[in-house]
mmCIF file of C-alpha atoms in Angstrom:
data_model
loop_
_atom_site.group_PDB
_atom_site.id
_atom_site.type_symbol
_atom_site.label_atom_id
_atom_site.label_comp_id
_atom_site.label_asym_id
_atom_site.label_seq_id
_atom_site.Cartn_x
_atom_site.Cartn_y
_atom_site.Cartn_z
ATOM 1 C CA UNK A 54 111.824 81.313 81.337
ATOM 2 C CA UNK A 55 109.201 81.174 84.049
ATOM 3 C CA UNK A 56 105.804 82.102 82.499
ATOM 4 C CA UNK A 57 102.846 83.480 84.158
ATOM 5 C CA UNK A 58 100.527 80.550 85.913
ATOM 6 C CA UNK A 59 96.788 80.111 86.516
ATOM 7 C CA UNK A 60 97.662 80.752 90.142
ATOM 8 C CA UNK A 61 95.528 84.509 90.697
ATOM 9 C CA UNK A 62 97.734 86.498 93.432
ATOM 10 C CA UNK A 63 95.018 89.403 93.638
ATOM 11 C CA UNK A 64 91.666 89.916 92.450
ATOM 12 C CA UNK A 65 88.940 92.583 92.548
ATOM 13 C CA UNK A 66 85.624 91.173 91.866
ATOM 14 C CA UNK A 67 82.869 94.005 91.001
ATOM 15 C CA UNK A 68 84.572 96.913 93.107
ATOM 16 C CA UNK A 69 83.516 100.533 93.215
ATOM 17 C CA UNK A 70 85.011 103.172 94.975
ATOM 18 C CA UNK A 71 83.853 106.808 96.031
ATOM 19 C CA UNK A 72 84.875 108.987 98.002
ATOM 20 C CA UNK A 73 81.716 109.831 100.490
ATOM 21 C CA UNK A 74 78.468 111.209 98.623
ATOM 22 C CA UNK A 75 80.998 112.075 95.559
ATOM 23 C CA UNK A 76 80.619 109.903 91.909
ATOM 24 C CA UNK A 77 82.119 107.079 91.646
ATOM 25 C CA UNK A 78 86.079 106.807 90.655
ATOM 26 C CA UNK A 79 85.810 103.225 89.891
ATOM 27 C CA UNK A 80 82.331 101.223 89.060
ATOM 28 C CA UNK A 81 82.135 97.756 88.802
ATOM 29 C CA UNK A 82 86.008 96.860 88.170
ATOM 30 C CA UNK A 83 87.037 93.041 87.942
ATOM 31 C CA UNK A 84 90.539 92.090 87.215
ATOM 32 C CA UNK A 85 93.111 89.506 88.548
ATOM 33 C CA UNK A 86 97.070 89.227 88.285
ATOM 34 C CA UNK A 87 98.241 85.750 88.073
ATOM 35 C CA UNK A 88 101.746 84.560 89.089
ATOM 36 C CA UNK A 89 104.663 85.919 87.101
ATOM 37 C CA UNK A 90 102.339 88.090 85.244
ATOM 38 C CA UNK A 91 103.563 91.570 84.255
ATOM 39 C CA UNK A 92 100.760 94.156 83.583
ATOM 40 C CA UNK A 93 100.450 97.671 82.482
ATOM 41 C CA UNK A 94 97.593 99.215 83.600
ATOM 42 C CA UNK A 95 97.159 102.144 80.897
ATOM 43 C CA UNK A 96 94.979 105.306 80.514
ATOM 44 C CA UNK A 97 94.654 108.785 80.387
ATOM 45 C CA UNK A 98 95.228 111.024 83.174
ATOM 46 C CA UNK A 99 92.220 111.281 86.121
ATOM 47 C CA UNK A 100 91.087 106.982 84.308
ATOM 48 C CA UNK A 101 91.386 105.909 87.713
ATOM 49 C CA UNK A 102 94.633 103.646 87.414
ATOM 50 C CA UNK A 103 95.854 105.389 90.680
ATOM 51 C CA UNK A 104 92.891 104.486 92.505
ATOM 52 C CA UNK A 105 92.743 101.259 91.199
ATOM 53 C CA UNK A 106 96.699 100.234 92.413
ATOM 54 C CA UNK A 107 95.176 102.397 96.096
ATOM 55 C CA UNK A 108 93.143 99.881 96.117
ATOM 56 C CA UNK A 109 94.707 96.379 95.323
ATOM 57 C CA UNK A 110 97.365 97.428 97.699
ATOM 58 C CA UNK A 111 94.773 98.245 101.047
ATOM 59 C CA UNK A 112 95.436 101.971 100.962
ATOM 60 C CA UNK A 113 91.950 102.697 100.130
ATOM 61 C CA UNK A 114 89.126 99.833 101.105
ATOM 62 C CA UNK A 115 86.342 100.066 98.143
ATOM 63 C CA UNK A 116 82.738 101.083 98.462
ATOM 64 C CA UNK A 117 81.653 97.361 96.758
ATOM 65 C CA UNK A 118 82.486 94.209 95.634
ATOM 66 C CA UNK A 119 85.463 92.531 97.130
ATOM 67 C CA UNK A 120 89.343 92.491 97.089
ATOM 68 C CA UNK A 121 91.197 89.075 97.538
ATOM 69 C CA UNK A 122 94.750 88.596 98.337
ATOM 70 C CA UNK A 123 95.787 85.039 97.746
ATOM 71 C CA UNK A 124 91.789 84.012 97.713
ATOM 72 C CA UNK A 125 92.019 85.595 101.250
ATOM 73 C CA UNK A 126 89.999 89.188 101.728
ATOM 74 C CA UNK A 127 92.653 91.995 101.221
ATOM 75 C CA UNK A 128 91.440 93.446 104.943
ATOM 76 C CA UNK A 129 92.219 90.767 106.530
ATOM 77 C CA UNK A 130 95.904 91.144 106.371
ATOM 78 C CA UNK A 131 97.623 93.068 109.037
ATOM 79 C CA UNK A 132 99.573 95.839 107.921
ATOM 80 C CA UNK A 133 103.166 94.182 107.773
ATOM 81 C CA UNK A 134 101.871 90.612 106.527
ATOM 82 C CA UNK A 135 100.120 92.610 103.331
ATOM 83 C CA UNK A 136 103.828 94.483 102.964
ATOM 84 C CA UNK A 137 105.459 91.408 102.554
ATOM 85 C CA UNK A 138 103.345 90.465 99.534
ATOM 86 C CA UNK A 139 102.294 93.355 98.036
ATOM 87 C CA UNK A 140 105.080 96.083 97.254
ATOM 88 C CA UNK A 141 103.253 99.242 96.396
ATOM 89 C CA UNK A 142 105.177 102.755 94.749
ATOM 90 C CA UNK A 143 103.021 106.017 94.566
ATOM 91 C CA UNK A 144 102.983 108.227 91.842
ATOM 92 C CA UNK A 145 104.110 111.485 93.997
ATOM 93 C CA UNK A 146 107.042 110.727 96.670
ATOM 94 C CA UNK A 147 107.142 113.622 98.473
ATOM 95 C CA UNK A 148 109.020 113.317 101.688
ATOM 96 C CA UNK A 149 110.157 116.282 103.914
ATOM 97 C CA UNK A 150 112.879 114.414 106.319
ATOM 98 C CA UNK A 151 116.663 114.530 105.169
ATOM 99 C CA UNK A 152 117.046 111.084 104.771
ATOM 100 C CA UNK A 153 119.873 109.514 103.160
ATOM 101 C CA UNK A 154 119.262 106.978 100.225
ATOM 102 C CA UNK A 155 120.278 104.538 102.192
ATOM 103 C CA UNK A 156 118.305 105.201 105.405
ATOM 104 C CA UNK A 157 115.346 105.779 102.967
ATOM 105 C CA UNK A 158 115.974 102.321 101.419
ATOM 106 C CA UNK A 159 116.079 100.644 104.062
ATOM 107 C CA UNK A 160 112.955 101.579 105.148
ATOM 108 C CA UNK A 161 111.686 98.705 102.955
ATOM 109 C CA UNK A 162 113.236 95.985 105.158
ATOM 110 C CA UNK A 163 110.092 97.191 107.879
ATOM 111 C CA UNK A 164 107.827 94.019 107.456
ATOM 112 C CA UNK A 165 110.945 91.557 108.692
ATOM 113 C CA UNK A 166 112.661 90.790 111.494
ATOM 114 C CA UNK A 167 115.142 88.613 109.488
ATOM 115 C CA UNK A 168 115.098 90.920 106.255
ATOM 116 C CA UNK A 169 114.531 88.904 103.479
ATOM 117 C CA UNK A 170 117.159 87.259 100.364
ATOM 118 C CA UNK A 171 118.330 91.063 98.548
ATOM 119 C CA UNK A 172 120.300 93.737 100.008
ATOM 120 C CA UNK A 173 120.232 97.191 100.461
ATOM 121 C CA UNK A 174 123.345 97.439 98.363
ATOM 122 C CA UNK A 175 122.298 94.952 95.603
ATOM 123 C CA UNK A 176 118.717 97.083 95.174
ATOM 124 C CA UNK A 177 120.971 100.323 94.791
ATOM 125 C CA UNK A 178 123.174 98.696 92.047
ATOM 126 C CA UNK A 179 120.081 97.175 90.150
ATOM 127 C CA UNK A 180 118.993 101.044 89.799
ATOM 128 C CA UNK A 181 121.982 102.382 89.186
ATOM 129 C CA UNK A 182 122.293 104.269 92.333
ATOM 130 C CA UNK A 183 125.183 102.332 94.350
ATOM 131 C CA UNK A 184 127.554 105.523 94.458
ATOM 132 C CA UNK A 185 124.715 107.715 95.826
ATOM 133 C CA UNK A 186 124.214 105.293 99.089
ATOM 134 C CA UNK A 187 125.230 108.592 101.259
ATOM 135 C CA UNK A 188 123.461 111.190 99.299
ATOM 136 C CA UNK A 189 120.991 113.257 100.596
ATOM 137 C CA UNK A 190 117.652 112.945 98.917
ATOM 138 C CA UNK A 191 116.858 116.906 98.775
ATOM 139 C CA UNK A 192 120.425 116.035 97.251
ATOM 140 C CA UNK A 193 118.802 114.422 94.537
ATOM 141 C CA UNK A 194 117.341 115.125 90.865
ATOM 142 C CA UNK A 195 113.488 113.842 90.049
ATOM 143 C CA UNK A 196 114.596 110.869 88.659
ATOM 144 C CA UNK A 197 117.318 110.013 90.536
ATOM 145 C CA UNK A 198 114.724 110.370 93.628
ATOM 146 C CA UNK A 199 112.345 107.900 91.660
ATOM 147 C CA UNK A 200 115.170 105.691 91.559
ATOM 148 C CA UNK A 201 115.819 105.466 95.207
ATOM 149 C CA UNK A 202 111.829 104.484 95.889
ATOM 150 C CA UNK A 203 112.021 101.860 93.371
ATOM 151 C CA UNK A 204 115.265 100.403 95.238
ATOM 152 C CA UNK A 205 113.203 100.486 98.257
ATOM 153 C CA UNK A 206 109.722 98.895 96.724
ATOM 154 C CA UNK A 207 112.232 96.462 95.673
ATOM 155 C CA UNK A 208 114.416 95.713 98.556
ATOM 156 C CA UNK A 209 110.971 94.876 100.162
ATOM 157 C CA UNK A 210 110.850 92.049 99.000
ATOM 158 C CA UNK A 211 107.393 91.114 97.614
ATOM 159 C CA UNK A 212 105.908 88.893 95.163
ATOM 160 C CA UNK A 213 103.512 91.770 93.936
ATOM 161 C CA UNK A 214 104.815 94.552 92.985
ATOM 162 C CA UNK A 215 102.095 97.494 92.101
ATOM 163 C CA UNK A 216 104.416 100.756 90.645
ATOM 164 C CA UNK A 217 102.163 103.544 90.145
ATOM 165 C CA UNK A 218 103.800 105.723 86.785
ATOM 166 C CA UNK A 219 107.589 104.727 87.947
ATOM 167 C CA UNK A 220 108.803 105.963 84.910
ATOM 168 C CA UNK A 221 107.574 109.499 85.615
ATOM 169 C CA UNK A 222 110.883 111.859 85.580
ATOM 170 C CA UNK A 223 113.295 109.320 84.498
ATOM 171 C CA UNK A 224 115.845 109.700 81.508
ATOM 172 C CA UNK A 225 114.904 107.563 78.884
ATOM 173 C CA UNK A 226 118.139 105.308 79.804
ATOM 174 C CA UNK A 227 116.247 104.502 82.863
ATOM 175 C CA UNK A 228 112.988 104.180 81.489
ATOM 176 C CA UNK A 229 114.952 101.369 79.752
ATOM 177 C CA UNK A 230 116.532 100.229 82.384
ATOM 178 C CA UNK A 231 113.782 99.654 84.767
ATOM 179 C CA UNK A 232 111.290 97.836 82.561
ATOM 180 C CA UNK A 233 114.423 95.375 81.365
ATOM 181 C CA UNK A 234 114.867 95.044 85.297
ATOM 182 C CA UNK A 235 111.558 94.368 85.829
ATOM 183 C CA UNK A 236 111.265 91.864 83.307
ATOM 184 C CA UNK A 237 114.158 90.003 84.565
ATOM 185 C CA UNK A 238 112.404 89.911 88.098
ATOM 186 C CA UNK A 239 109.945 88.282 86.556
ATOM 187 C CA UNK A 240 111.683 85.752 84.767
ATOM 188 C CA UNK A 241 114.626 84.708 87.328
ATOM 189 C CA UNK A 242 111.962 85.181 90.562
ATOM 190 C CA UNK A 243 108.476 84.926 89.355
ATOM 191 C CA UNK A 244 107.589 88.174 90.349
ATOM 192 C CA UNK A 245 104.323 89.972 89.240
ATOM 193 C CA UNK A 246 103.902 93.323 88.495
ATOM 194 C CA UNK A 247 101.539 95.963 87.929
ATOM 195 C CA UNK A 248 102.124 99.181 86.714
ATOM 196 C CA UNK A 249 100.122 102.185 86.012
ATOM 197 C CA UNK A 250 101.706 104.286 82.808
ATOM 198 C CA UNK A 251 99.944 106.539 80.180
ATOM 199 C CA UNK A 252 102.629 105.545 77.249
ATOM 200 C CA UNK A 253 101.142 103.355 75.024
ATOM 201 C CA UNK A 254 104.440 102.278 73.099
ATOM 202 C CA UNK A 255 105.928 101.241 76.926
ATOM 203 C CA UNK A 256 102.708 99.167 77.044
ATOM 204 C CA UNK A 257 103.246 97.330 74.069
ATOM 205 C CA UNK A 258 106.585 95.676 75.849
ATOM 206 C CA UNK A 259 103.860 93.833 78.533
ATOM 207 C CA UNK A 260 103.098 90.644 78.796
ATOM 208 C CA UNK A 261 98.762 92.174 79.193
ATOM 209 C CA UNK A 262 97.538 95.394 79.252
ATOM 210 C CA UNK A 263 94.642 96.656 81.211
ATOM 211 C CA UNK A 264 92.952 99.624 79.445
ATOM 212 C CA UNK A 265 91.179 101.403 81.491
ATOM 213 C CA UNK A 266 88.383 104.929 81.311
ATOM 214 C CA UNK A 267 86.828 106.884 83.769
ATOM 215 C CA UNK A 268 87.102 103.936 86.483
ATOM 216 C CA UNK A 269 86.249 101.554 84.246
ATOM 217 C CA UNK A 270 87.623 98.454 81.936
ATOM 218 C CA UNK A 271 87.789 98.909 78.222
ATOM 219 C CA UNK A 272 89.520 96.098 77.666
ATOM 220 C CA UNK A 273 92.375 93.835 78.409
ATOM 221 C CA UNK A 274 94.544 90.809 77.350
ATOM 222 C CA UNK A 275 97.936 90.859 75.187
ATOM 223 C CA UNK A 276 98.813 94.065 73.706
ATOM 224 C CA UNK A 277 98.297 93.487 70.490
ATOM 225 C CA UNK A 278 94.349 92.494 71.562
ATOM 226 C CA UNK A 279 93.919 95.384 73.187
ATOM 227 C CA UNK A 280 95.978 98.338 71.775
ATOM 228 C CA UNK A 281 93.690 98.965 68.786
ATOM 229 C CA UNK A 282 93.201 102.400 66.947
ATOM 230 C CA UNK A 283 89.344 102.319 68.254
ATOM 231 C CA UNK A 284 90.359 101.266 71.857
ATOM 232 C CA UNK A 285 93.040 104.151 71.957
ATOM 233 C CA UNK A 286 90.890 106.483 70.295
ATOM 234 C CA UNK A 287 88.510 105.586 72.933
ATOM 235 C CA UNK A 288 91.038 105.668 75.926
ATOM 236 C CA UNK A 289 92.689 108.780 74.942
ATOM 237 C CA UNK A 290 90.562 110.922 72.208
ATOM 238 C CA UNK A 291 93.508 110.452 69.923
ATOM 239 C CA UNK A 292 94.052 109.152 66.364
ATOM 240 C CA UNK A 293 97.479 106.677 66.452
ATOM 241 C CA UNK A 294 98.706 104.593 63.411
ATOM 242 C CA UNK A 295 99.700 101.373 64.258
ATOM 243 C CA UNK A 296 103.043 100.166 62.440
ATOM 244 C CA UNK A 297 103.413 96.244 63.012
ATOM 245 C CA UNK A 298 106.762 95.004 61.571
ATOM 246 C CA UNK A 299 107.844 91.611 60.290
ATOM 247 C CA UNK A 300 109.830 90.848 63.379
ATOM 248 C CA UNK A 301 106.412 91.293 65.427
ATOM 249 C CA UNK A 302 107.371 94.552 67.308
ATOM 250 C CA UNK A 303 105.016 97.378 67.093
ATOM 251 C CA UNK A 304 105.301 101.205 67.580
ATOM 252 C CA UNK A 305 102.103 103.850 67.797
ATOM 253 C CA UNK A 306 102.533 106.969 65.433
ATOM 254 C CA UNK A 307 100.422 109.405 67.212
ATOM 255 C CA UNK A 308 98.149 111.352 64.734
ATOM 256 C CA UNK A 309 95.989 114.558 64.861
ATOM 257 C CA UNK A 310 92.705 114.727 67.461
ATOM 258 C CA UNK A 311 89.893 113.567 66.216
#
């Protein structure tokens, strides 16, 4: 199995971000993703982990500190260089043109001239999607919609992939399915990921998790470091019981507010 290396793909180094005169979403945030590292970025809603994935993919460039891509500054990179390292997924996917799934897929291929080593086809089987190639995506349920995104994040191609809550509106099945898929990405291809999620028993299957509150880091390191009663209490205002069993997986029992 390919393990994470000391090899830092990303880093942001003291950033802030604020939207003109407005308090600041994110003050003084450092954090790195290493090769083959796979990362859940976890908090309540309105913590910031949106912003955060915003702005370690270029969308949004932040007020201070600095953003490095491959030790190189993050806005730098032209637009199509940056795509074919960093994959990025939003959290709403909104789109008003009747696109097919495959037309929409395929959109991921835009960085390349020669498009790179998967298909269109073998992104659409990895999400289960391969008999919906012609289907409409106003056509489509929630999560089946979610599904055709990831196939395109995917199909793009990256070393980095940043998913912002991808397992928003998906069956359980394919909740499942995608982190087993994403794991295997990592293993077989070395890919790193970073994803945004509120579930803290999803974030127990990382490899580290990045807790995060009001723009800022509470922690972060391997699950079991960070996901503590008083670090989820803190996080989330919530009470959990932590049941650790003998084969060393964990599950949260959620409790009453304090």
């Amino acid at each position: 199995m390919s393990s994470a290396s000391d090899q830092r793909i990303l880093e942001l180094r003291s950033v802030s971000f604020s939207y003109s005169r407005q308090r600041s979403l994110i003050r003084g945030l450092s954090l790195s993703v290493g090769e083959g590292e796979f990362i859940g970025l976890l908090g309540a809603n309105g913590s910031g982990k949106s912003t955060i994935l915003k702005l370690g993919s270029g969308i949004l460039r932040p007020s201070g500190g600095d953003i490095l891509l491959w030790s190189k500054p993050l806005h730098t990179y032209h637009n199509r260089d940056r795509a074919k390292l960093i994959s990025y997924l939003p959290q709403t996917l909104d789109i008003a043109v009747p696109f097919t799934v495959r037309e929409l897929v395929s959109m991921g291929l835009y960085p390349y001239d020669i498009p790179p080593a998967m298909s269109v086809d073998s992104a659409l089987d990895m999400v289960g999607l391969q008999g919906k190639a012609s289907a409409y995506l106003t056509d489509l349920s929630g999560g089946e919609k979610r599904r055709t995104f990831i196939a395109m994040t995917l199909v793009q191609g990256a070393g980095l992939l940043m998913l912002d809550e991808p397992l928003a509106n998906l069956d359980i099945k394919y909740q499942i399915e995608l982190v087993r898929l994403l794991k295997t990405l990592r293993t077989e291809k070395n890919i790193s990921v970073i994803m945004a999620l509120h579930d803290i028993n999803v974030a127990l299957q990382f490899s580290k998790v990045i807790l995060v509150k009001d723009g800022a880091m509470l922690g972060s390191g391997r699950p079991e470091e960070i996901l503590t009663d008083s670090l989820i209490k803190d996080a989330f205002d919530v009470r959990v019981n932590i049941i650790r069993q003998a084969d060393g997986v964990s599950y949260i029992h959620y409790g009453d507010n304090a």
